[in-house]
Coordinates of C-alpha atoms and ligand atoms in Angstrom, one line a residue:
M1 CA -17.2 -2.1 -23.2
N2 CA -16.6 -2.4 -19.5
Q3 CA -13.1 -3.3 -18.4
T4 CA -13.0 -6.4 -16.1
I5 CA -11.0 -6.4 -12.9
T6 CA -10.6 -9.0 -10.2
V7 CA -11.7 -8.2 -6.7
F8 CA -10.7 -10.1 -3.6
K9 CA -13.0 -9.7 -0.6
G10 CA -10.8 -10.6 2.4
D11 CA -11.5 -11.0 6.1
G12 CA -12.7 -8.8 9.0
I13 CA -13.8 -5.4 7.6
G14 CA -12.8 -6.5 4.1
P15 CA -16.2 -7.4 2.7
E16 CA -17.8 -4.3 4.3
I17 CA -15.4 -1.8 2.7
T18 CA -15.3 -3.7 -0.6
D19 CA -19.1 -3.5 -1.0
A20 CA -19.0 0.3 -0.2
V21 CA -16.2 0.9 -2.7
L22 CA -17.8 -1.1 -5.5
A23 CA -21.0 0.8 -5.0
I24 CA -19.2 4.1 -5.3
L25 CA -17.2 3.0 -8.4
D26 CA -20.5 2.1 -10.0
A27 CA -22.2 5.4 -9.0
A28 CA -19.2 7.2 -10.5
G29 CA -19.7 5.5 -13.8
A30 CA -16.2 3.8 -13.7
G31 CA -17.2 1.4 -16.5
L32 CA -15.8 -1.7 -14.7
S33 CA -17.0 -5.3 -14.4
Y34 CA -15.9 -7.4 -11.5
E35 CA -14.9 -11.0 -11.0
I36 CA -15.3 -11.2 -7.2
Y37 CA -13.7 -13.9 -5.0
R38 CA -13.7 -14.5 -1.3
V39 CA -10.1 -15.1 -0.1
G40 CA -8.4 -15.4 3.3
N41 CA -9.0 -17.0 6.6
Q42 CA -12.7 -17.7 6.3
E43 CA -12.2 -19.2 2.8
Y44 CA -9.4 -21.4 4.2
L45 CA -11.6 -22.6 7.1
E46 CA -14.5 -23.6 4.8
N47 CA -12.6 -24.8 1.6
G48 CA -9.0 -25.5 2.7
A49 CA -7.2 -22.8 0.6
L50 CA -6.5 -19.2 1.5
I51 CA -6.9 -18.2 -2.2
P52 CA -9.0 -20.5 -4.4
D53 CA -7.4 -21.5 -7.8
A54 CA -10.2 -19.7 -9.6
A55 CA -9.2 -16.4 -7.9
F56 CA -5.6 -16.7 -9.0
Q57 CA -6.7 -17.6 -12.6
S58 CA -9.0 -14.5 -12.6
F59 CA -6.1 -12.2 -11.7
E60 CA -3.9 -13.9 -14.3
R61 CA -6.6 -13.1 -16.9
T62 CA -7.5 -9.5 -15.9
K63 CA -4.0 -8.5 -14.6
V64 CA -5.6 -5.9 -12.3
L65 CA -6.7 -6.7 -8.7
L66 CA -8.5 -4.7 -6.1
K67 CA -7.8 -6.4 -2.9
S68 CA -9.2 -6.0 0.6
P69 CA -7.3 -7.0 3.7
I70 CA -6.8 -10.6 4.8
T71 CA -6.2 -12.0 8.3
T72 CA -2.8 -13.8 8.4
P73 CA -2.9 -16.6 10.9
I74 CA 0.2 -16.3 13.2
G75 CA 2.5 -19.2 13.6
K76 CA 3.8 -22.1 11.6
G77 CA 2.6 -23.2 8.2
F78 CA 1.1 -19.9 6.9
R79 CA 2.9 -17.7 4.6
S80 CA 1.4 -14.2 4.5
L81 CA -1.0 -14.1 1.5
N82 CA 0.1 -10.6 0.8
V83 CA 3.8 -11.6 0.6
T84 CA 2.8 -14.6 -1.6
L85 CA 0.9 -12.4 -4.1
R86 CA 3.7 -9.8 -4.3
E87 CA 6.2 -12.6 -5.0
K88 CA 4.2 -14.7 -7.3
Y89 CA 3.3 -11.8 -9.6
D90 CA 6.5 -9.8 -9.0
L91 CA 4.6 -6.8 -7.7
Y92 CA 7.9 -5.1 -6.8
A93 CA 6.9 -1.5 -6.3
N94 CA 4.7 -0.7 -3.3
I95 CA 3.7 2.9 -3.6
R96 CA 2.0 4.5 -0.6
P97 CA 1.0 8.2 -0.8
A98 CA 0.1 10.1 2.4
K99 CA -1.3 13.6 2.0
S100 CA -2.8 15.9 4.6
N101 CA -6.5 16.6 4.1
P102 CA -7.8 19.9 5.5
A103 CA -11.0 18.1 6.6
V104 CA -9.1 15.6 8.8
K105 CA -7.7 17.4 11.8
T106 CA -4.2 16.2 12.9
P107 CA -1.3 18.1 14.4
F108 CA 0.2 18.2 10.9
T109 CA -1.1 20.2 7.9
D110 CA 1.7 19.9 5.4
V111 CA 2.2 16.2 4.8
D112 CA 2.5 15.2 1.1
I113 CA 4.8 12.1 1.1
V114 CA 5.0 9.2 -1.3
V115 CA 6.7 6.2 0.0
F116 CA 8.3 3.7 -2.5
R117 CA 8.8 0.4 -0.7
E118 CA 10.7 -2.4 -2.3
N119 CA 8.1 -5.3 -2.1
T120 CA 9.9 -8.5 -2.9
E121 CA 12.9 -9.0 -0.8
D122 CA 14.7 -7.9 2.4
L123 CA 13.6 -9.8 5.6
Y124 CA 10.2 -10.5 3.9
V125 CA 11.7 -13.4 1.9
G126 CA 10.8 -15.3 5.1
K127 CA 14.0 -17.3 5.3
E128 CA 14.3 -18.2 8.9
E129 CA 16.5 -21.0 10.3
R130 CA 16.4 -22.5 13.8
I131 CA 20.0 -22.9 14.8
D132 CA 19.1 -24.5 18.2
A133 CA 16.3 -24.3 20.7
D134 CA 17.3 -20.8 21.7
M135 CA 18.6 -19.3 18.5
V136 CA 16.9 -18.4 15.1
Y137 CA 18.6 -16.7 12.1
A138 CA 16.5 -14.6 9.7
T139 CA 18.0 -13.7 6.3
K140 CA 17.9 -10.3 4.8
I141 CA 18.3 -10.3 1.0
I142 CA 19.1 -7.2 -1.0
T143 CA 19.8 -7.5 -4.7
R144 CA 21.1 -5.0 -7.3
K145 CA 18.2 -5.8 -9.6
A146 CA 15.4 -5.2 -7.1
S147 CA 17.1 -2.1 -5.7
E148 CA 17.7 -0.6 -9.1
R149 CA 14.1 -0.9 -10.3
I150 CA 12.4 0.5 -7.2
I151 CA 14.9 3.4 -6.9
R152 CA 14.5 4.2 -10.6
D153 CA 10.7 4.0 -10.3
A154 CA 10.9 6.6 -7.4
F155 CA 12.9 9.0 -9.5
E156 CA 10.7 8.5 -12.6
Y157 CA 7.6 9.2 -10.4
A158 CA 9.3 12.3 -9.0
K159 CA 10.1 13.5 -12.5
A160 CA 6.6 12.8 -13.9
H161 CA 4.8 14.4 -11.0
G162 CA 7.0 17.5 -10.6
R163 CA 8.3 16.4 -7.2
K164 CA 11.5 18.0 -6.0
T165 CA 13.3 15.6 -3.7
V166 CA 13.9 11.9 -3.3
T167 CA 15.1 10.6 0.0
C168 CA 16.7 7.2 0.4
V169 CA 16.0 5.6 3.9
H170 CA 18.4 3.0 5.1
K171 CA 20.5 1.7 8.0
A172 CA 23.8 1.5 6.1
N173 CA 25.8 2.6 9.1
I174 CA 25.1 -0.9 10.6
L175 CA 24.2 -3.0 7.6
K176 CA 27.1 -1.9 5.6
M177 CA 26.9 -4.5 2.8
S178 CA 23.1 -4.9 2.3
D179 CA 21.8 -1.4 3.0
G180 CA 25.2 -0.1 1.9
M181 CA 24.6 -1.5 -1.6
F182 CA 21.0 -0.1 -1.7
L183 CA 22.5 3.3 -0.8
D184 CA 25.3 3.1 -3.4
I185 CA 22.8 2.2 -6.1
F186 CA 20.6 5.1 -5.0
H187 CA 23.5 7.5 -5.5
E188 CA 24.4 6.0 -8.8
I189 CA 20.9 6.4 -10.1
S190 CA 20.3 9.9 -8.6
G191 CA 23.1 11.2 -10.9
Q192 CA 20.9 10.5 -13.9
Y193 CA 18.2 12.9 -12.5
P194 CA 20.1 16.2 -11.9
Q195 CA 16.8 18.2 -11.7
I196 CA 15.8 16.3 -8.6
T197 CA 17.4 16.7 -5.2
A198 CA 18.6 13.4 -3.8
N199 CA 19.5 12.9 -0.1
D200 CA 19.6 10.0 2.3
K201 CA 18.8 9.5 5.9
I202 CA 19.1 6.7 8.5
V203 CA 15.8 5.1 9.3
D204 CA 15.7 5.9 13.0
N205 CA 16.5 9.5 12.4
V206 CA 13.8 9.5 9.7
C207 CA 11.1 8.4 12.2
M208 CA 12.0 11.2 14.6
Q209 CA 12.1 13.8 11.8
L210 CA 8.8 12.6 10.3
V211 CA 7.0 13.6 13.5
M212 CA 9.0 16.8 14.1
N213 CA 9.0 18.2 10.6
P214 CA 7.2 16.0 8.0
G215 CA 7.0 18.9 5.5
Q216 CA 10.7 18.3 4.6
F217 CA 9.9 15.0 3.0
D218 CA 8.6 14.5 -0.5
V219 CA 9.3 11.1 -2.3
M220 CA 11.0 8.5 -0.2
V221 CA 12.5 5.1 -1.3
M222 CA 13.5 2.3 0.9
P223 CA 13.9 -1.5 1.4
N224 CA 10.9 -3.6 2.3
L225 CA 10.9 -3.6 6.1
Y226 CA 11.6 0.1 6.6
G227 CA 8.9 0.8 4.0
D228 CA 6.3 -1.2 5.9
I229 CA 7.0 0.6 9.2
V230 CA 7.7 4.1 7.9
S231 CA 4.5 4.1 5.8
D232 CA 2.3 3.2 8.8
L233 CA 4.0 6.2 10.5
T234 CA 3.1 8.5 7.6
S235 CA -0.5 7.2 7.9
G236 CA -0.6 8.4 11.5
L237 CA 0.5 11.9 10.3
I238 CA -2.6 12.2 8.1
G239 CA -5.2 10.7 10.4
G240 CA -4.6 7.0 10.5
L241 CA -4.6 3.8 8.6
G242 CA -8.2 4.3 7.3
L243 CA -6.7 6.9 5.0
L244 CA -3.7 5.3 3.5
P245 CA -4.0 3.7 0.0
S246 CA -1.4 1.8 -2.0
S247 CA -0.6 0.3 -5.3
N248 CA 1.6 -2.8 -5.9
L249 CA 3.0 -2.7 -9.4
G250 CA 5.0 -5.1 -11.5
S251 CA 5.8 -5.3 -15.2
D252 CA 2.7 -7.4 -16.0
Y253 CA 0.3 -7.2 -13.0
A254 CA -1.1 -4.5 -10.7
M255 CA -2.7 -4.9 -7.3
F256 CA -4.4 -2.1 -5.3
E257 CA -5.2 -2.3 -1.6
A258 CA -5.6 -0.3 1.6
V259 CA -2.4 -0.4 3.7
H260 CA -4.4 -1.4 6.8
G261 CA -5.3 -4.9 7.9
S262 CA -8.6 -6.7 8.5
A263 CA -9.3 -4.7 11.7
P264 CA -10.9 -7.6 13.6
D265 CA -11.7 -5.3 16.6
I266 CA -14.3 -3.4 14.5
A267 CA -15.4 -6.0 12.0
G268 CA -19.1 -6.4 11.6
K269 CA -19.8 -3.1 13.5
G270 CA -20.5 -1.1 10.4
I271 CA -18.0 1.6 11.3
A272 CA -15.0 0.7 9.1
N273 CA -13.6 3.6 7.1
P274 CA -13.5 2.7 3.4
T275 CA -11.4 5.7 2.3
A276 CA -8.1 3.8 2.1
L277 CA -9.6 1.2 -0.2
L278 CA -11.5 3.8 -2.2
W279 CA -8.3 5.9 -2.8
S280 CA -6.6 2.7 -3.8
A281 CA -9.4 2.2 -6.3
C282 CA -8.7 5.8 -7.5
M283 CA -5.0 4.8 -8.0
M284 CA -6.3 1.8 -10.0
L285 CA -8.6 4.0 -12.1
E286 CA -5.6 6.3 -12.9
Y287 CA -3.5 3.2 -13.8
L288 CA -6.3 2.2 -16.2
G289 CA -6.3 5.7 -17.7
K290 CA -9.6 6.6 -16.2
D291 CA -8.2 9.8 -14.6
E292 CA -11.4 11.8 -14.8
I293 CA -13.5 9.3 -12.9
A294 CA -10.8 9.1 -10.2
A295 CA -10.7 12.9 -10.0
K296 CA -14.5 13.0 -9.6
I297 CA -14.4 10.5 -6.8
R298 CA -11.5 12.3 -5.1
R299 CA -13.5 15.6 -5.2
A300 CA -16.6 13.9 -3.7
V301 CA -14.4 12.3 -0.9
D302 CA -12.9 15.7 -0.1
L303 CA -16.4 17.2 0.4
V304 CA -17.7 14.3 2.4
L305 CA -14.6 14.1 4.7
A306 CA -15.5 17.6 5.9
D307 CA -18.9 16.4 7.3
P308 CA -18.4 14.6 10.7
V309 CA -22.0 13.6 10.8
V310 CA -21.4 11.0 8.0
T311 CA -17.7 10.1 8.5
T312 CA -16.5 7.1 10.5
P313 CA -15.3 7.3 14.2
D314 CA -11.6 6.6 13.4
I315 CA -11.5 10.1 12.0
H316 CA -13.7 11.6 14.7
G317 CA -17.0 11.3 12.8
S318 CA -20.2 10.0 14.2
G319 CA -21.3 8.2 11.1
T320 CA -21.0 4.7 9.7
T321 CA -19.6 3.0 6.6
E322 CA -23.1 3.2 5.1
S323 CA -23.6 6.9 5.8
Y324 CA -20.2 7.8 4.4
K325 CA -20.8 5.7 1.3
N326 CA -24.3 7.2 0.7
A327 CA -23.0 10.7 1.1
I328 CA -20.3 10.1 -1.5
I329 CA -22.8 8.6 -3.9
A330 CA -25.1 11.6 -3.3
H331 CA -22.3 14.0 -4.2
L332 CA -21.4 12.0 -7.3
A333 CA -25.0 12.2 -8.5
Ligands
NAI1 P1 -5.1 -3.4 11.4 O1 -4.6 -2.5 10.3 O2 -6.1 -4.4 10.9 O3 -5.8 -2.5 12.6 C1 -5.0 -1.6 13.3 C2 -5.9 -0.6 14.0 O4 -6.4 0.3 13.0 C3 -7.2 -1.2 14.6 O5 -7.5 -0.6 15.8 C4 -8.3 -1.0 13.6 O6 -9.6 -1.0 14.1 C5 -7.8 0.3 12.9 N1 -8.2 0.3 11.5 C6 -7.6 -0.3 10.5 N2 -8.3 -0.1 9.3 C7 -9.3 0.7 9.6 C8 -10.4 1.2 8.9 N3 -10.5 1.1 7.5 N4 -11.3 2.0 9.5 C9 -11.2 2.2 10.8 N5 -10.3 1.7 11.6 C10 -9.3 1.0 11.0 O7 -3.9 -4.1 12.0 P2 -3.8 -5.4 13.0 O8 -4.8 -5.3 14.0 O9 -2.3 -5.4 13.4 O10 -4.0 -6.6 12.0 C11 -5.2 -7.4 11.9 C12 -5.0 -8.5 10.9 O11 -4.8 -7.9 9.6 C13 -3.8 -9.4 11.1 O12 -4.2 -10.7 10.8 C14 -2.8 -8.9 10.1 O13 -1.9 -10.0 9.6 C15 -3.7 -8.5 8.9 N6 -3.1 -7.5 8.0 C16 -3.4 -7.7 6.7 C17 -3.0 -6.8 5.8 C18 -3.4 -6.9 4.4 O14 -4.2 -7.8 4.0 N7 -3.0 -6.1 3.5 C19 -2.1 -5.6 6.2 C20 -1.9 -5.5 7.6 C21 -2.3 -6.5 8.5

């Protein structure tokens, strides 16, 4: 029997890349049924809610969500939908793997980094307070509970995947109490994994070292804000945001999404790269125990990425979302 998952089609390029990815999943024989909902800005404008109740209820039933990007209106009154979903379903572990692909030419050939980003606290709790007309405070929250579980997950992942090093990224030289506690917990937990090298680096130094010598990094774990920024940087090392997938895992729910946003500048032009969402879907298949289907899709993507006639312009191809999707489906057949 097919397994049912929930799919959110978001804004901008969201619907285009979702359609491409679902067609590829079907062609690969993924054995999935979909409950598909439109969410985001357009849904809000037409029906008054960014996420309809039925979409929440579907995710609560299926517990697995493939989500495409959503446009977050800037300004008062709108909480980011992504932050809302991560908090509501306690999707505390944001895992973002960035790996060089020989078919995508960048100045770097040896990137194989997995960022573990804490997903529920730090400055992203959105606690801002206006002190007076010219002063605003923003609250950064770091707790032992949230730090322990993301750091432990990073070490468990390293152990399970034969990774050698876990690096803690922080700014504990300035934020001595908050990042200081995160770093202390990292060193406490690292002692329980003697087979894995543990080190720590300050976030600004990490950014410089990532572009000078990315090959030194393996698994990295960090609070929410640094994870957001550093993982966009790692996407740049492998060819851009069109290639960076992610999973957002909690104890009960799992959400898979591309790291990029709704790319309004290219929406509707038929040139969006669906790879990041497709690799997110592969992470979802692995989560569901469908490793062979994921491996089959990954092999087809590797072959197709090498053909600039069918790949999208963001990775220097001259093709479209459609030509890329069709080429992958042809390889799967
Ligand atoms: P963005 O990631 O949408 O775009 C940044 C640049 O990367 C643009 O030039 C875009 O064309 C390019 N790009 C992104 N994905 C691509 C793809 N698949 N193929 C080819 N090129 C791609 O970031 P931006 O412009 O800062 O944000 C646009 C909107 O997306 C905002 O409303 C933001 O809040 C939202 N956003 C949503 C996210 C989500 O739903 N997970 C994550 C990040 C941003």
